[in-house]
Structures are given as C-alpha cells and as structure tokens.
Amino acid sequence: MILTPSRIAQIVFAATLAATGSAAQASSHSDEQILKLAPNARMEQRCNARAMGVIGREHKGLRPDELVAYAYADTVINGGTIRAPGAAVRSGGKWYHLSYACQTAESGTEVKAFDYALGTVIPRAEWAEHFLVP
C-alpha cells in the first residue's frame, strides 16, 4: 500500500476516533496533524478531503475512499489555489478520472472555494502506471 498524504490523514483520523470515541476529538487531532505538514501538502490534503466529501454527497452510489491528485498530471499550486487536472478518485473498487480546482485560506486549513469534474472509470490496465492501487 502506498501511503499518500491523504491516506496518512485518514489513518490518523480513524486511529484518533477509535482511541477517543469522539469525532470532534478526532477532528481536532487531525487538524493538529495537518498543521504539521508543509503548506502545499496541507492544501492538497484539505482539497482532497473536500473532493471526496463532495463526490460522496453529490453522486449517489459513490463512496470515495482514496484520491491521488497527481495520477495523470502534476498538481499546480499558485498561492492559495491548487489545481489537480489529472486526479483520480477510488470508490467501490473502481478508479475514476477527476479534475478539481480548490482555493484555501492562507494557512491551507480551510477550503474557501471548490470546483470539480468527475470523469469516466479508469481501466484497470492503467492503474499501476498512475499510482492507483486496488
């Protein structure tokens, strides 16, 4: 398993939730861990989390559990804005093409604006080449 910054944040949140039994405490601990990341990594984490949350709410039947922002193209960061034109998101054992633009607060901890386009299913034959795991 490749430990992406997104996956690390998910693991920290889940472990804290299991230890404390409180989503509020887990969220607070997760925020503390996010602040330890470099600013660009922090922005990517917040935006990846927003992408998975929005997709899960807006697309019936999808429950995203992983996102690779740089799967098909490098992310582009300019000030407080990150663009991930070649991202991929996993749900139900399938990967989907994704493109997003996300603006964060200066600290990178709060998402101010988010826009995305969800694409088609990615053929399994392409997964390994693009850092996508089953």
PDB file of C-alpha atoms in Angstrom, residues 54-134:
ATOM      1  CA  VAL A  54     -18.458  16.394  -2.244  1.00  0.00           C
ATOM      2  CA  ILE A  55     -18.336  13.416  -4.606  1.00  0.00           C
ATOM      3  CA  GLY A  56     -19.812  11.173  -1.919  1.00  0.00           C
ATOM      4  CA  ARG A  57     -22.683  13.616  -1.341  1.00  0.00           C
ATOM      5  CA  GLU A  58     -23.391  14.552  -4.963  1.00  0.00           C
ATOM      6  CA  HIS A  59     -23.017  11.194  -6.718  1.00  0.00           C
ATOM      7  CA  LYS A  60     -25.430   8.560  -5.464  1.00  0.00           C
ATOM      8  CA  GLY A  61     -23.760   5.202  -5.039  1.00  0.00           C
ATOM      9  CA  LEU A  62     -20.208   6.574  -4.845  1.00  0.00           C
ATOM     10  CA  ARG A  63     -18.311   6.393  -1.562  1.00  0.00           C
ATOM     11  CA  PRO A  64     -14.793   7.679  -2.240  1.00  0.00           C
ATOM     12  CA  ASP A  65     -12.092   6.137  -0.077  1.00  0.00           C
ATOM     13  CA  GLU A  66      -8.886   7.271  -1.803  1.00  0.00           C
ATOM     14  CA  LEU A  67      -7.728  10.089  -4.063  1.00  0.00           C
ATOM     15  CA  VAL A  68      -4.486  10.589  -5.979  1.00  0.00           C
ATOM     16  CA  ALA A  69      -4.223  14.227  -7.018  1.00  0.00           C
ATOM     17  CA  TYR A  70      -1.215  13.696  -9.338  1.00  0.00           C
ATOM     18  CA  ALA A  71      -2.279  10.434 -11.054  1.00  0.00           C
ATOM     19  CA  TYR A  72      -2.385  11.721 -14.650  1.00  0.00           C
ATOM     20  CA  ALA A  73      -0.870  15.205 -14.322  1.00  0.00           C
ATOM     21  CA  ASP A  74       1.072  17.142 -11.727  1.00  0.00           C
ATOM     22  CA  THR A  75      -0.857  19.379  -9.399  1.00  0.00           C
ATOM     23  CA  VAL A  76      -0.348  23.107  -9.873  1.00  0.00           C
ATOM     24  CA  ILE A  77      -0.201  25.345  -6.827  1.00  0.00           C
ATOM     25  CA  ASN A  78      -0.395  29.098  -7.130  1.00  0.00           C
ATOM     26  CA  GLY A  79      -0.782  30.983  -3.873  1.00  0.00           C
ATOM     27  CA  GLY A  80      -3.767  29.516  -2.068  1.00  0.00           C
ATOM     28  CA  THR A  81      -5.119  27.711  -5.125  1.00  0.00           C
ATOM     29  CA  ILE A  82      -4.390  24.143  -6.123  1.00  0.00           C
ATOM     30  CA  ARG A  83      -5.413  22.657  -9.441  1.00  0.00           C
ATOM     31  CA  ALA A  84      -5.429  18.902  -9.925  1.00  0.00           C
ATOM     32  CA  PRO A  85      -6.277  18.421 -13.600  1.00  0.00           C
ATOM     33  CA  GLY A  86      -5.241  14.766 -13.655  1.00  0.00           C
ATOM     34  CA  ALA A  87      -6.533  13.420 -10.369  1.00  0.00           C
ATOM     35  CA  ALA A  88      -8.175  10.053  -9.769  1.00  0.00           C
ATOM     36  CA  VAL A  89     -10.638   9.032  -7.069  1.00  0.00           C
ATOM     37  CA  ARG A  90     -11.493   5.487  -5.947  1.00  0.00           C
ATOM     38  CA  SER A  91     -14.936   4.259  -4.979  1.00  0.00           C
ATOM     39  CA  GLY A  92     -16.253   0.714  -4.764  1.00  0.00           C
ATOM     40  CA  GLY A  93     -13.008  -0.750  -6.063  1.00  0.00           C
ATOM     41  CA  LYS A  94     -13.068   1.404  -9.206  1.00  0.00           C
ATOM     42  CA  TRP A  95     -10.975   4.453 -10.035  1.00  0.00           C
ATOM     43  CA  TYR A  96     -12.492   7.479 -11.793  1.00  0.00           C
ATOM     44  CA  HIS A  97     -10.859  10.385 -13.572  1.00  0.00           C
ATOM     45  CA  LEU A  98     -11.193  13.638 -11.652  1.00  0.00           C
ATOM     46  CA  SER A  99     -10.195  17.238 -12.154  1.00  0.00           C
ATOM     47  CA  TYR A 100     -10.516  19.857  -9.435  1.00  0.00           C
ATOM     48  CA  ALA A 101      -9.651  23.424  -8.535  1.00  0.00           C
ATOM     49  CA  CYS A 102      -9.574  24.357  -4.884  1.00  0.00           C
ATOM     50  CA  GLN A 103      -8.835  27.586  -3.069  1.00  0.00           C
ATOM     51  CA  THR A 104      -7.833  27.517   0.583  1.00  0.00           C
ATOM     52  CA  ALA A 105      -7.296  30.072   3.288  1.00  0.00           C
ATOM     53  CA  GLU A 106      -3.710  31.262   3.630  1.00  0.00           C
ATOM     54  CA  SER A 107      -2.976  28.620   6.269  1.00  0.00           C
ATOM     55  CA  GLY A 108      -4.199  25.875   3.943  1.00  0.00           C
ATOM     56  CA  THR A 109      -6.536  24.548   6.622  1.00  0.00           C
ATOM     57  CA  GLU A 110      -9.847  25.891   5.336  1.00  0.00           C
ATOM     58  CA  VAL A 111     -11.340  25.424   1.871  1.00  0.00           C
ATOM     59  CA  LYS A 112     -12.786  28.675   0.528  1.00  0.00           C
ATOM     60  CA  ALA A 113     -13.874  27.531  -2.952  1.00  0.00           C
ATOM     61  CA  PHE A 114     -14.034  24.186  -4.700  1.00  0.00           C
ATOM     62  CA  ASP A 115     -14.990  23.123  -8.229  1.00  0.00           C
ATOM     63  CA  TYR A 116     -14.610  19.720  -9.849  1.00  0.00           C
ATOM     64  CA  ALA A 117     -15.437  17.500 -12.788  1.00  0.00           C
ATOM     65  CA  LEU A 118     -15.831  13.753 -12.290  1.00  0.00           C
ATOM     66  CA  GLY A 119     -14.896  11.672 -15.312  1.00  0.00           C
ATOM     67  CA  THR A 120     -15.135   8.114 -16.516  1.00  0.00           C
ATOM     68  CA  VAL A 121     -13.931   4.869 -14.969  1.00  0.00           C
ATOM     69  CA  ILE A 122     -10.209   4.259 -15.414  1.00  0.00           C
ATOM     70  CA  PRO A 123      -9.357   0.891 -16.961  1.00  0.00           C
ATOM     71  CA  ARG A 124      -7.540  -1.417 -14.539  1.00  0.00           C
ATOM     72  CA  ALA A 125      -4.699  -1.819 -17.063  1.00  0.00           C
ATOM     73  CA  GLU A 126      -3.741   1.847 -16.369  1.00  0.00           C
ATOM     74  CA  TRP A 127      -3.741   1.661 -12.562  1.00  0.00           C
ATOM     75  CA  ALA A 128      -0.118   0.693 -11.856  1.00  0.00           C
ATOM     76  CA  GLU A 129       1.285   3.287 -14.252  1.00  0.00           C
ATOM     77  CA  HIS A 130      -0.647   6.040 -12.445  1.00  0.00           C
ATOM     78  CA  PHE A 131      -0.037   5.063  -8.802  1.00  0.00           C
ATOM     79  CA  LEU A 132      -3.537   3.650  -8.374  1.00  0.00           C
ATOM     80  CA  VAL A 133      -3.905   0.695  -6.025  1.00  0.00           C
ATOM     81  CA  PRO A 134      -6.742  -1.846  -5.891  1.00  0.00           C
TER      82      PRO A 134
END
